[in-house]
Short mmCIF file of N, CA, C and O in Angstrom, two decimals:
data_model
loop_
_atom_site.label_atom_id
_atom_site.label_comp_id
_atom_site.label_asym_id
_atom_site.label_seq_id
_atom_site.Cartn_x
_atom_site.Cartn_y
_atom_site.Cartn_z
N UNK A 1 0.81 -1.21 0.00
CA UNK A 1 0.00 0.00 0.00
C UNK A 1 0.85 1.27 0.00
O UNK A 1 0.34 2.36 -0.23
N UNK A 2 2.15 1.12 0.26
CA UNK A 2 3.03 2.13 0.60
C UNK A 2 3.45 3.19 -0.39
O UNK A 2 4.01 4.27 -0.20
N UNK A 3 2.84 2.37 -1.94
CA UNK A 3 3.37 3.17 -3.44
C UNK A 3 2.37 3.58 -4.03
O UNK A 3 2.51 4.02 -5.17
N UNK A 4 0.74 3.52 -3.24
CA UNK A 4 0.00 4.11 -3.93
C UNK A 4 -0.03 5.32 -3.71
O UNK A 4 0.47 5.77 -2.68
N UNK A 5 -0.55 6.00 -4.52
CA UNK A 5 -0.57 7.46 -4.40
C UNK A 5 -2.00 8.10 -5.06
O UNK A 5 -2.70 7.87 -6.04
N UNK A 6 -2.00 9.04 -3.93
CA UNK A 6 -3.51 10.02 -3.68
C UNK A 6 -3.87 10.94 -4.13
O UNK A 6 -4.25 11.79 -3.33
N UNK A 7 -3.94 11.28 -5.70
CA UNK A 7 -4.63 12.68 -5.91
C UNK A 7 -5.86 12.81 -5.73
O UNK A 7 -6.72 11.94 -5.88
N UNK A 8 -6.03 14.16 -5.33
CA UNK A 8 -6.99 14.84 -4.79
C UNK A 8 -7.63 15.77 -5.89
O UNK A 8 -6.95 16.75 -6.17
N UNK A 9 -8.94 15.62 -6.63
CA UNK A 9 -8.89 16.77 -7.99
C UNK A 9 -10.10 17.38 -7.96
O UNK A 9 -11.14 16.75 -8.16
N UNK A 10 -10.06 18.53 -7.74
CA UNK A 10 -11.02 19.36 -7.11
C UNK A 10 -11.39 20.59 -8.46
O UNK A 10 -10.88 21.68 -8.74
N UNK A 11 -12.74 19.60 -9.19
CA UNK A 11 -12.91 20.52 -10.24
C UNK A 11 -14.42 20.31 -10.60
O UNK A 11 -14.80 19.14 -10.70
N UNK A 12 -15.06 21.02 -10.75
CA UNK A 12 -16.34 21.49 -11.10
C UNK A 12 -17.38 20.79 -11.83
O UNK A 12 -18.57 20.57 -11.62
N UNK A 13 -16.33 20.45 -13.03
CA UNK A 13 -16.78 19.60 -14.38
C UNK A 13 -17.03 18.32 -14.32
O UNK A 13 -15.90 17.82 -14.23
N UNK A 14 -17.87 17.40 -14.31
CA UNK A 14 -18.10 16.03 -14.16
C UNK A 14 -16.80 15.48 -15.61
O UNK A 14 -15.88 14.68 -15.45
N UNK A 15 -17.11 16.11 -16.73
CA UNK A 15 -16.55 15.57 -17.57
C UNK A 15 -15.06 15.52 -17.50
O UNK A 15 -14.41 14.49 -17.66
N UNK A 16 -14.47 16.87 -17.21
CA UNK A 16 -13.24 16.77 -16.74
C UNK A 16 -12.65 15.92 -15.48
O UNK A 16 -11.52 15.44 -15.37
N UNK A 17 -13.50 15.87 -14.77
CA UNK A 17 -12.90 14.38 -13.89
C UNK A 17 -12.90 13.54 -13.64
O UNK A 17 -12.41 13.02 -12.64
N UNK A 18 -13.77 12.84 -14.99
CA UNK A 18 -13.85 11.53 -15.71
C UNK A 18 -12.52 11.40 -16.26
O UNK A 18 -11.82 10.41 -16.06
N UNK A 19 -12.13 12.54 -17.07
CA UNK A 19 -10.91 12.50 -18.01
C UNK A 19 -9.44 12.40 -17.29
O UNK A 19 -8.56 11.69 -17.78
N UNK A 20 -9.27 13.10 -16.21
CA UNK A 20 -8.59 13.33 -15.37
C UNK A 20 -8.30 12.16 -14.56
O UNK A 20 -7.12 11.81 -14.63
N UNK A 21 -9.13 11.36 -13.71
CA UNK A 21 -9.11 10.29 -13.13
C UNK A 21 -8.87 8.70 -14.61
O UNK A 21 -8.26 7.70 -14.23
N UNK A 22 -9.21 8.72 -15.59
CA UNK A 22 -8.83 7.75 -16.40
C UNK A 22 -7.18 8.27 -17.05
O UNK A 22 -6.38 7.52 -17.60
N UNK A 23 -7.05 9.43 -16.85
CA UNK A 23 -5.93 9.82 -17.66
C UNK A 23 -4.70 9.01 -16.33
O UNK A 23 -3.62 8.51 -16.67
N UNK A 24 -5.18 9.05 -14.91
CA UNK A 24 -4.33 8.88 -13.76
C UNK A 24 -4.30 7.27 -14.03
O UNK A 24 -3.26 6.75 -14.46
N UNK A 25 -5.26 6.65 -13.81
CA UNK A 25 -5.23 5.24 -13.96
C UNK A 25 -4.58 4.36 -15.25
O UNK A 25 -4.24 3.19 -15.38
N UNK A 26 -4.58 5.72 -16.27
CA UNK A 26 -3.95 4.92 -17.91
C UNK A 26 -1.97 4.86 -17.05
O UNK A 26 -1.12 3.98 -16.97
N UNK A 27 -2.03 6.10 -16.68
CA UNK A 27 -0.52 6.25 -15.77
C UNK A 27 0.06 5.31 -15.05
O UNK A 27 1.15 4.84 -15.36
N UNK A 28 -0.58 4.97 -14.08
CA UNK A 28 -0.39 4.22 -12.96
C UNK A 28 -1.81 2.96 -12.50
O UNK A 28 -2.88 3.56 -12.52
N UNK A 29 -1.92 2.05 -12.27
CA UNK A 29 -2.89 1.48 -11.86
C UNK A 29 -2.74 1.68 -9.90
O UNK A 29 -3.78 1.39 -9.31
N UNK A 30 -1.88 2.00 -9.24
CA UNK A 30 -1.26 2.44 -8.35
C UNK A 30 -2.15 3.78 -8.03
O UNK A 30 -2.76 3.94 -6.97
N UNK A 31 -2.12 4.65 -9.06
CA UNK A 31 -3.13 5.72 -8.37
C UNK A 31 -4.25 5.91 -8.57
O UNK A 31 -4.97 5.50 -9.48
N UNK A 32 -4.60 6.97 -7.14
CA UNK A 32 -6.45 6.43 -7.10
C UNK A 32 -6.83 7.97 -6.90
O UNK A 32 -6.39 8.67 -5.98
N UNK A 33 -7.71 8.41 -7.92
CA UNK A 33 -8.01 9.76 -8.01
C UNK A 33 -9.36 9.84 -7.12
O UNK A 33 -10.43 9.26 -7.29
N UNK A 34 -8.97 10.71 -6.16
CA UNK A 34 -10.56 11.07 -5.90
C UNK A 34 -11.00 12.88 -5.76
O UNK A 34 -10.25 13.76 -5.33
N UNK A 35 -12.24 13.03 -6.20
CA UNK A 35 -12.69 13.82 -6.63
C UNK A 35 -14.22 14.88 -5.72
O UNK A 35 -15.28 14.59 -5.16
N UNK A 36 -13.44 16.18 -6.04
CA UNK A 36 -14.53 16.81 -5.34
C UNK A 36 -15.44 18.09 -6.28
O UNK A 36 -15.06 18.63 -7.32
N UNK A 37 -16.50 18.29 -5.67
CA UNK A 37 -16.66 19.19 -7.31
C UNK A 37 -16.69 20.84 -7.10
O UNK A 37 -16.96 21.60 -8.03
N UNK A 38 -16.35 21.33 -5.58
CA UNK A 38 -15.80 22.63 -5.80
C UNK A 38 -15.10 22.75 -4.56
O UNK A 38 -15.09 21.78 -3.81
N UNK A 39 -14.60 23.63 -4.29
CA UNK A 39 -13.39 24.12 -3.20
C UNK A 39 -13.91 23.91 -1.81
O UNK A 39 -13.16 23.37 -1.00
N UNK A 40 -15.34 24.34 -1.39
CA UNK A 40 -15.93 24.61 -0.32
C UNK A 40 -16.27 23.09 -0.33
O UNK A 40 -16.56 22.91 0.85
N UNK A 41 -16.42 21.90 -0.95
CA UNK A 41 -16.54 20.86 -0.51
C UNK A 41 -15.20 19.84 -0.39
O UNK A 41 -15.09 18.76 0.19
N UNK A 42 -14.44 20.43 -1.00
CA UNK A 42 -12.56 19.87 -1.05
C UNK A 42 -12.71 20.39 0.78
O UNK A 42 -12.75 19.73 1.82
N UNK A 43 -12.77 21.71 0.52
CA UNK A 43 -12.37 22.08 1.80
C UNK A 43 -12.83 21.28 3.25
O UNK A 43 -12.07 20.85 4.11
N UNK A 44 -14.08 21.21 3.24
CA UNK A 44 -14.69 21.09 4.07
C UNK A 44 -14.32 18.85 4.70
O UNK A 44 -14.55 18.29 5.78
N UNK A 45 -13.64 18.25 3.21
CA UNK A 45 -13.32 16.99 3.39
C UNK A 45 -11.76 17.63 4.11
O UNK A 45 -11.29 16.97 5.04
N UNK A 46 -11.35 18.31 3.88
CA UNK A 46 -9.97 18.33 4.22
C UNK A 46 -9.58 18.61 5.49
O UNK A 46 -8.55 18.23 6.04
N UNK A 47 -10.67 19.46 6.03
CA UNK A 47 -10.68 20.02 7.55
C UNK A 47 -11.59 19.35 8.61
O UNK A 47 -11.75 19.76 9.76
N UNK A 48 -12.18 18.23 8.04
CA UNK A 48 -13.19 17.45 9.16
C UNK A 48 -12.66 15.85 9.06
O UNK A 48 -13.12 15.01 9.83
N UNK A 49 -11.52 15.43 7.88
CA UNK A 49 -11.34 14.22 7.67
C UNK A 49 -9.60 14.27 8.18
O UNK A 49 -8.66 14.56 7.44
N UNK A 50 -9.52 13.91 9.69
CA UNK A 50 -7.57 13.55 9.89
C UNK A 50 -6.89 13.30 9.19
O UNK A 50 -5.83 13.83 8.85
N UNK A 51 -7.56 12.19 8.75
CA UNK A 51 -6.92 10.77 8.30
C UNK A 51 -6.68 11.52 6.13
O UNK A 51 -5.91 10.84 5.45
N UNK A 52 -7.21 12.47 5.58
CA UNK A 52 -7.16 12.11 5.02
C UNK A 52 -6.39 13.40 4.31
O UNK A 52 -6.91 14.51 4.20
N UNK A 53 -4.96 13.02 3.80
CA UNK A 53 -4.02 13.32 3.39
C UNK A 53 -3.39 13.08 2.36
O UNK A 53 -2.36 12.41 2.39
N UNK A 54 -4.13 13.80 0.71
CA UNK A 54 -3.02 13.09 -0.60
C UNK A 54 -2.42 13.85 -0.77
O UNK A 54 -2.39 15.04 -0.48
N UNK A 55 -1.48 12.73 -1.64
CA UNK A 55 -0.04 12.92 -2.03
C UNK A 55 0.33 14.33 -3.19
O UNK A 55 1.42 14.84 -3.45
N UNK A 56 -1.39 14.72 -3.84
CA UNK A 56 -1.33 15.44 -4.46
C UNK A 56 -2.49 16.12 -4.50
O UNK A 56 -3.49 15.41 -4.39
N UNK A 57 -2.67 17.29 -4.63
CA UNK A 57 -3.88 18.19 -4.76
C UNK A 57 -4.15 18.53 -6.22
O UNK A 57 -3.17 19.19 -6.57
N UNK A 58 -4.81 18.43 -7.02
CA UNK A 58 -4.62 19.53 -8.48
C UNK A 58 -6.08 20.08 -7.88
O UNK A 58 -6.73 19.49 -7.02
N UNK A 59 -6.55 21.62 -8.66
CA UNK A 59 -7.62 22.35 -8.55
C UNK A 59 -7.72 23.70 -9.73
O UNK A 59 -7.02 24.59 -10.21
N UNK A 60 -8.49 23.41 -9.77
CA UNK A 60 -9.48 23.66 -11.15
C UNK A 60 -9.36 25.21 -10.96
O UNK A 60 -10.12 25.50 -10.04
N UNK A 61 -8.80 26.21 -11.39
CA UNK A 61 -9.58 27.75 -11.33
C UNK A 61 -10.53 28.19 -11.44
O UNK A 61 -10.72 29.21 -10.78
N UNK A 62 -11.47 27.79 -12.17
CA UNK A 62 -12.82 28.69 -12.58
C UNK A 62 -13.91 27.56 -12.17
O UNK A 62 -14.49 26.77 -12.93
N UNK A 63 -14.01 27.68 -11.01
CA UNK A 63 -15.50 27.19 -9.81
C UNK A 63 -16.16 28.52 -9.68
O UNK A 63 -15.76 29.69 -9.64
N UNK A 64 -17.46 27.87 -9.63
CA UNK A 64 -18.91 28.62 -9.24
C UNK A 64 -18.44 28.86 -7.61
O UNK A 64 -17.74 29.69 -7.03
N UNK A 65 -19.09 27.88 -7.27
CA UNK A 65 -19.17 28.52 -5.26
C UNK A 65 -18.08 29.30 -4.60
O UNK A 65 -18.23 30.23 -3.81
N UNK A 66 -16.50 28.57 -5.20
CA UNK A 66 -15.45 28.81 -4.61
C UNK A 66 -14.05 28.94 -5.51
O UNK A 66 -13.19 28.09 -5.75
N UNK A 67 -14.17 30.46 -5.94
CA UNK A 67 -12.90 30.01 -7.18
C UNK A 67 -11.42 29.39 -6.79
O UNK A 67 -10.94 29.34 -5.66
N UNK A 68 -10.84 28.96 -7.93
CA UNK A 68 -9.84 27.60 -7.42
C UNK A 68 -8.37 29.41 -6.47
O UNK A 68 -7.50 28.89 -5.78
N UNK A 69 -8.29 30.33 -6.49
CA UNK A 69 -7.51 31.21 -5.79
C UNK A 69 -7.71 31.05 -4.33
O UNK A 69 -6.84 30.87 -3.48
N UNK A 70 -9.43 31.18 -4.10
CA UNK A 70 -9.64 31.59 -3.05
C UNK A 70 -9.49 29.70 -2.03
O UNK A 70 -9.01 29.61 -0.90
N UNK A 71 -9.88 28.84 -2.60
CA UNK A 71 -9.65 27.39 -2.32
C UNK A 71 -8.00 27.00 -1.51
O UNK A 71 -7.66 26.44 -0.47
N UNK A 72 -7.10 27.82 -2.96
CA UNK A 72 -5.72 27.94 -2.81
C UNK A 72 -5.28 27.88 -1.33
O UNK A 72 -5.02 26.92 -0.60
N UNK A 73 -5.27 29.49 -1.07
CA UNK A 73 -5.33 30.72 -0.03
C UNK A 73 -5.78 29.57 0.93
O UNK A 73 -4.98 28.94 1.63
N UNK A 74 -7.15 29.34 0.90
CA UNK A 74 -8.12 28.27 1.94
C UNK A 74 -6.83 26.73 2.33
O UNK A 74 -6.44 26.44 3.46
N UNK A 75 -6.57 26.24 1.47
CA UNK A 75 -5.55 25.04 1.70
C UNK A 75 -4.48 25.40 1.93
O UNK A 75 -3.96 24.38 2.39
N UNK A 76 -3.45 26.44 1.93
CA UNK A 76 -2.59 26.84 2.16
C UNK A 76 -2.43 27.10 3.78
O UNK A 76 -1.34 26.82 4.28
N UNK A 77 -3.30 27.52 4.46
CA UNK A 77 -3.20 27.63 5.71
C UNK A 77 -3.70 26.52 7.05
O UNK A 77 -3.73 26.64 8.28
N UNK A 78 -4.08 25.27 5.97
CA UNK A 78 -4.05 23.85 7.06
C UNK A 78 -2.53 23.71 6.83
O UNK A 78 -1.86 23.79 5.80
N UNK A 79 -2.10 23.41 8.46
CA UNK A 79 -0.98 23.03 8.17
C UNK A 79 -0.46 21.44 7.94
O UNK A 79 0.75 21.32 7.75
N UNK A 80 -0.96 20.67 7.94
CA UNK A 80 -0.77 19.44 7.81
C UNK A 80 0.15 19.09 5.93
O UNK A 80 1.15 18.48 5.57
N UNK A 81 -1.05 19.96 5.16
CA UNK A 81 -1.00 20.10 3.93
C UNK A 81 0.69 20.69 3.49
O UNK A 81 1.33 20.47 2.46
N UNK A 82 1.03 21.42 4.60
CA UNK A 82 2.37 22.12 4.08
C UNK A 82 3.13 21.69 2.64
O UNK A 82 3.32 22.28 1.57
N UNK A 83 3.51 20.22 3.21
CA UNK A 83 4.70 19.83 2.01
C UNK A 83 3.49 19.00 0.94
O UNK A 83 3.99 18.39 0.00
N UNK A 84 2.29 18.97 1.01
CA UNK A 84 1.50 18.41 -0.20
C UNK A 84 1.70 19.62 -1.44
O UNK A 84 1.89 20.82 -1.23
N UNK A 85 1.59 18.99 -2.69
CA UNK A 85 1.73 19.81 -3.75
C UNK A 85 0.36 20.04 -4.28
O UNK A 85 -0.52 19.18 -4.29
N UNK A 86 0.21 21.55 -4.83
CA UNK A 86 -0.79 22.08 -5.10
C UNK A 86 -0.60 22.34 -6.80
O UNK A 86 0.21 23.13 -7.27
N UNK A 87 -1.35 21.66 -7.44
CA UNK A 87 -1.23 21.94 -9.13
C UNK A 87 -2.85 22.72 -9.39
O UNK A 87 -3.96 22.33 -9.03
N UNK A 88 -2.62 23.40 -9.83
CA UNK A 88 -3.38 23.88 -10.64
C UNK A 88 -3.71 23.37 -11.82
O UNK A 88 -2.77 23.06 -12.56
N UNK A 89 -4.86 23.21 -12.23
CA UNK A 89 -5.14 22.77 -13.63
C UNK A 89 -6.56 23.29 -14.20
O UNK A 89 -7.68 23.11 -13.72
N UNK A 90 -6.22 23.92 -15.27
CA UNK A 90 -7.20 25.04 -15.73
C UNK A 90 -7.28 25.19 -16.75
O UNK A 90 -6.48 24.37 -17.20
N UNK A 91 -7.88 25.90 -17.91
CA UNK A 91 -8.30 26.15 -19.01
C UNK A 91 -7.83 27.10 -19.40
O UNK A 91 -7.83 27.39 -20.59
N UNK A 92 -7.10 28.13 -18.06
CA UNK A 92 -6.27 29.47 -18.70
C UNK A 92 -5.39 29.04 -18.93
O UNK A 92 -5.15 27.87 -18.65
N UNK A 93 -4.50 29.88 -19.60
CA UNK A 93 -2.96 29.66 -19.85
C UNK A 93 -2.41 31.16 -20.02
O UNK A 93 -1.59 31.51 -20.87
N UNK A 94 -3.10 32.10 -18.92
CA UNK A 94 -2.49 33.40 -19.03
C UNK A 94 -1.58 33.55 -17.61
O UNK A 94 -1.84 33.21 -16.45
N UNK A 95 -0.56 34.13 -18.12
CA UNK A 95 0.54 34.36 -17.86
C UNK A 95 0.35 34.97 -16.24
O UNK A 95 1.22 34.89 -15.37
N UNK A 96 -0.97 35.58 -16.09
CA UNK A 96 -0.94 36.27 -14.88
C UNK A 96 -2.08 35.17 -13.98
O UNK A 96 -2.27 35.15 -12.76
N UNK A 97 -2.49 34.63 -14.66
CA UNK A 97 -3.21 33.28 -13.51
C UNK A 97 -1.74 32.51 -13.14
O UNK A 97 -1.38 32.69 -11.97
N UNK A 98 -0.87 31.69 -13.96
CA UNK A 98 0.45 31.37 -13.59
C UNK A 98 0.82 31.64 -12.29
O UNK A 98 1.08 30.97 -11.29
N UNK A 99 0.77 33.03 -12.63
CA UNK A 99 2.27 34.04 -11.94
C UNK A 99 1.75 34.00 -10.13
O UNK A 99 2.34 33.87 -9.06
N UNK A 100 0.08 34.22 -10.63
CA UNK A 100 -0.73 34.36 -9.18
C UNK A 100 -0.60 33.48 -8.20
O UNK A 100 -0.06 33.62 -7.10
N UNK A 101 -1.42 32.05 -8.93
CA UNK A 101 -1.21 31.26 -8.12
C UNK A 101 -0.16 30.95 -7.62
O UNK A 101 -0.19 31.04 -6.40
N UNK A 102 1.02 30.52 -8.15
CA UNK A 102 1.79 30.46 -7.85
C UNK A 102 2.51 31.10 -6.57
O UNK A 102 2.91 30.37 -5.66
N UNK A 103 2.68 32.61 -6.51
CA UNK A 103 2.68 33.73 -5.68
C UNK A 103 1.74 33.09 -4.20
O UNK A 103 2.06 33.01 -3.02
N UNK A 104 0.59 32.75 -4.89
CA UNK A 104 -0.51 32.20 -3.97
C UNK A 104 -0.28 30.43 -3.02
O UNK A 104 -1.03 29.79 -2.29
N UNK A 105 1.19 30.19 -3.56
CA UNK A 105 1.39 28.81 -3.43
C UNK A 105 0.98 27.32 -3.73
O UNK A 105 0.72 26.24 -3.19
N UNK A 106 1.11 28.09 -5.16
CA UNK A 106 0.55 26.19 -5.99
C UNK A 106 2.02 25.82 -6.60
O UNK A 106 2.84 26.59 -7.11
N UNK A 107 2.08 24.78 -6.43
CA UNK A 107 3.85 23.97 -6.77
C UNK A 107 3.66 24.06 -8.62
O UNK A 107 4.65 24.10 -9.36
N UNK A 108 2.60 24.08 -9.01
CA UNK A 108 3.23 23.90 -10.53
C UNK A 108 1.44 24.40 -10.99
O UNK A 108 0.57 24.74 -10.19
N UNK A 109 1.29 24.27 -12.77
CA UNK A 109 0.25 24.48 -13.26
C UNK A 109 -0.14 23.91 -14.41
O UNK A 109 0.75 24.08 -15.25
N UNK A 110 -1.13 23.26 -14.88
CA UNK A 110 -1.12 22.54 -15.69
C UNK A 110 -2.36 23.49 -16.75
O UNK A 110 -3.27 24.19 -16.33
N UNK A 111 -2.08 23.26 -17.88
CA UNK A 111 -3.39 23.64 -18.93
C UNK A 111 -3.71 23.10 -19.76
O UNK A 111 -3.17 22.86 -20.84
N UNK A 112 -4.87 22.79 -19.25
CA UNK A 112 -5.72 21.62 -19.73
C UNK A 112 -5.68 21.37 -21.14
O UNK A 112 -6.24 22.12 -21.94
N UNK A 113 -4.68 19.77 -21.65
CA UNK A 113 -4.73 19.78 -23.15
C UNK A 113 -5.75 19.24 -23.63
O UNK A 113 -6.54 18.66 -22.89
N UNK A 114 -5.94 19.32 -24.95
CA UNK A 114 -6.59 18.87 -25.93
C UNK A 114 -6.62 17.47 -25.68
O UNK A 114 -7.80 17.11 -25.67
N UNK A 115 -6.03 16.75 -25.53
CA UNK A 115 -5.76 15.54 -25.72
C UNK A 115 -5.46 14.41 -24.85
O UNK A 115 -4.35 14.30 -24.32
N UNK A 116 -6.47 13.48 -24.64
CA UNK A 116 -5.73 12.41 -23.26
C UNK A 116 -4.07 12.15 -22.78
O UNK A 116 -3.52 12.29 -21.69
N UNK A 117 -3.41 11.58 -24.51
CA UNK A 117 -1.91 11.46 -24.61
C UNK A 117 -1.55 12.45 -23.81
O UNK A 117 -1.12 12.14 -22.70
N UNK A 118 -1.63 13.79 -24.15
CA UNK A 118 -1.18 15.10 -23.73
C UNK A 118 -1.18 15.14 -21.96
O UNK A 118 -0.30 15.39 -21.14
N UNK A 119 -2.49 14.77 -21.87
CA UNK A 119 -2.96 15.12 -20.41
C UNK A 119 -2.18 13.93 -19.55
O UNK A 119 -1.96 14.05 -18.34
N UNK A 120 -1.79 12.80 -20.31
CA UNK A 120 -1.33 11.95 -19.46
C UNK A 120 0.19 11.94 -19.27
O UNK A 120 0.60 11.59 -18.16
N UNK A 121 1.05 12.29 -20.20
CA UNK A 121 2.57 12.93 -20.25
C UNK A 121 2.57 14.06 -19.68
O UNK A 121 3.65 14.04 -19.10
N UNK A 122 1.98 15.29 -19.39
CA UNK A 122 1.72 16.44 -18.49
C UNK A 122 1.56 15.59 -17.18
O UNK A 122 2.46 15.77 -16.35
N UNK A 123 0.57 14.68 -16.83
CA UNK A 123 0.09 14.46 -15.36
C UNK A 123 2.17 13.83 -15.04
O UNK A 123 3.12 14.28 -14.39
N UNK A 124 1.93 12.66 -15.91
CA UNK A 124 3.76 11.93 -15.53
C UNK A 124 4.76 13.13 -15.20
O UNK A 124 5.24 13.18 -14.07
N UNK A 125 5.02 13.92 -15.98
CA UNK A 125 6.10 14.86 -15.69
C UNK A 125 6.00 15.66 -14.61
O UNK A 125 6.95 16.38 -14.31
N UNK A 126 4.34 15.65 -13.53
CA UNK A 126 4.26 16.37 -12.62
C UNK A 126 4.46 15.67 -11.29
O UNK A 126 4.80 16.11 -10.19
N UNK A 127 4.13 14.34 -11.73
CA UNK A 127 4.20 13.15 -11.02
C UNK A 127 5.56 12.76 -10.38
O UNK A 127 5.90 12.64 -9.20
N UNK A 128 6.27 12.60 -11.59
CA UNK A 128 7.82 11.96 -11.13
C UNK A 128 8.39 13.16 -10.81
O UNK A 128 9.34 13.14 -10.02
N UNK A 129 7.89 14.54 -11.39
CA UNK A 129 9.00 15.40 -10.60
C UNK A 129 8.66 15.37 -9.01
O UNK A 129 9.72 15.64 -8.46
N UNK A 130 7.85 15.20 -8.22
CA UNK A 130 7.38 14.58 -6.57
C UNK A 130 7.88 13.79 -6.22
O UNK A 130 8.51 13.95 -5.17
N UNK A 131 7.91 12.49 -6.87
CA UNK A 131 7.93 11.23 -6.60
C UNK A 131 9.17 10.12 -7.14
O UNK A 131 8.89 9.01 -7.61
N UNK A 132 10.18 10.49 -7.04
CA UNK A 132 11.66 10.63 -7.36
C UNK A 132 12.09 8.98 -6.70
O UNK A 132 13.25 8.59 -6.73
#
C-alpha cells in the first residue's frame, strides 16, 4: 500500500474528472483519483477528515461557489497540507493566472490539453517530478 498514491482533484466539471481520473489510472494502476466538485466541498473533506491526506492536490480555477484562488489561499493555511503539492489545472494559460497562483502557493500548473496522450505525459512529468 506504501506506493499508492492520492490525488486529490477538485474541479467542477463532471466531464473533466472523468478524463482526469482515467488519464491517472492509464498512468499508474497504483493511483487512485478522488474527486470533489468545488473548493468549499474539497475544503470542508480536508478540515473534518484527519486521516485524510493526498499525495497530491490539483484544482481547477474557474469554480462557481469557490474560485480555485480563493480554495488555494483556503488550503494553504491547514498546516498538515504544508509539504502536499498544489497543481493547478485550468483552461487558462495566461501568464498572470500562472504568476498568481503560484505567488498564492501552488507547486506547478497545468493547462488543460486537448488531448488524453497530452494530459497523461503532463500528469507523468508532474508526477515523477514529486515522486523521485
Amino acid at each position: 500500500m506504501e506506493d499508492r498514491i492520492i490525488c486529490f482533484l477538485i474541479d467542477d466539471d463532471d466531464d473533466d474528472q472523468e478524463i482526469f481520473s482515467l488519464a491517472l489510472s492509464n498512468i499508474d494502476e497504483n493511483i487512485h483519483c478522488i474527486t470533489a466538485n468545488d473548493g468549499i466541498d474539497a475544503l470542508t473533506r480536508l478540515n473534518t477528515e484527519d486521516k485524510f491526506t493526498p499525495n497530491f492536490i490539483f484544482l481547477d480555477l474557474n469554480m462557481v461557489r469557490m474560485n480555485g484562488r480563493e480554495c488555494l489561499s483556503e488550503i494553504r493555511k491547514i498546516p498538515r497540507l504544508d509539504s502536499i503539492p498544489v497543481i493547478i489545472y485550468s483552461t487558462s494559460s495566461e501568464q498572470r493566472d500562472i504568476m498568481e497562483t503560484k505567488t498564492l502557493g501552488a507547486a506547478d500548473y497545468i493547462v488543460k490539453p486537448s488531448s488524453m496522450a497530452l494530459l497523461e505525459k503532463r500528469l507523468e512529468q508532474v508526477l515523477r517530478g514529486y515522486h523521485t
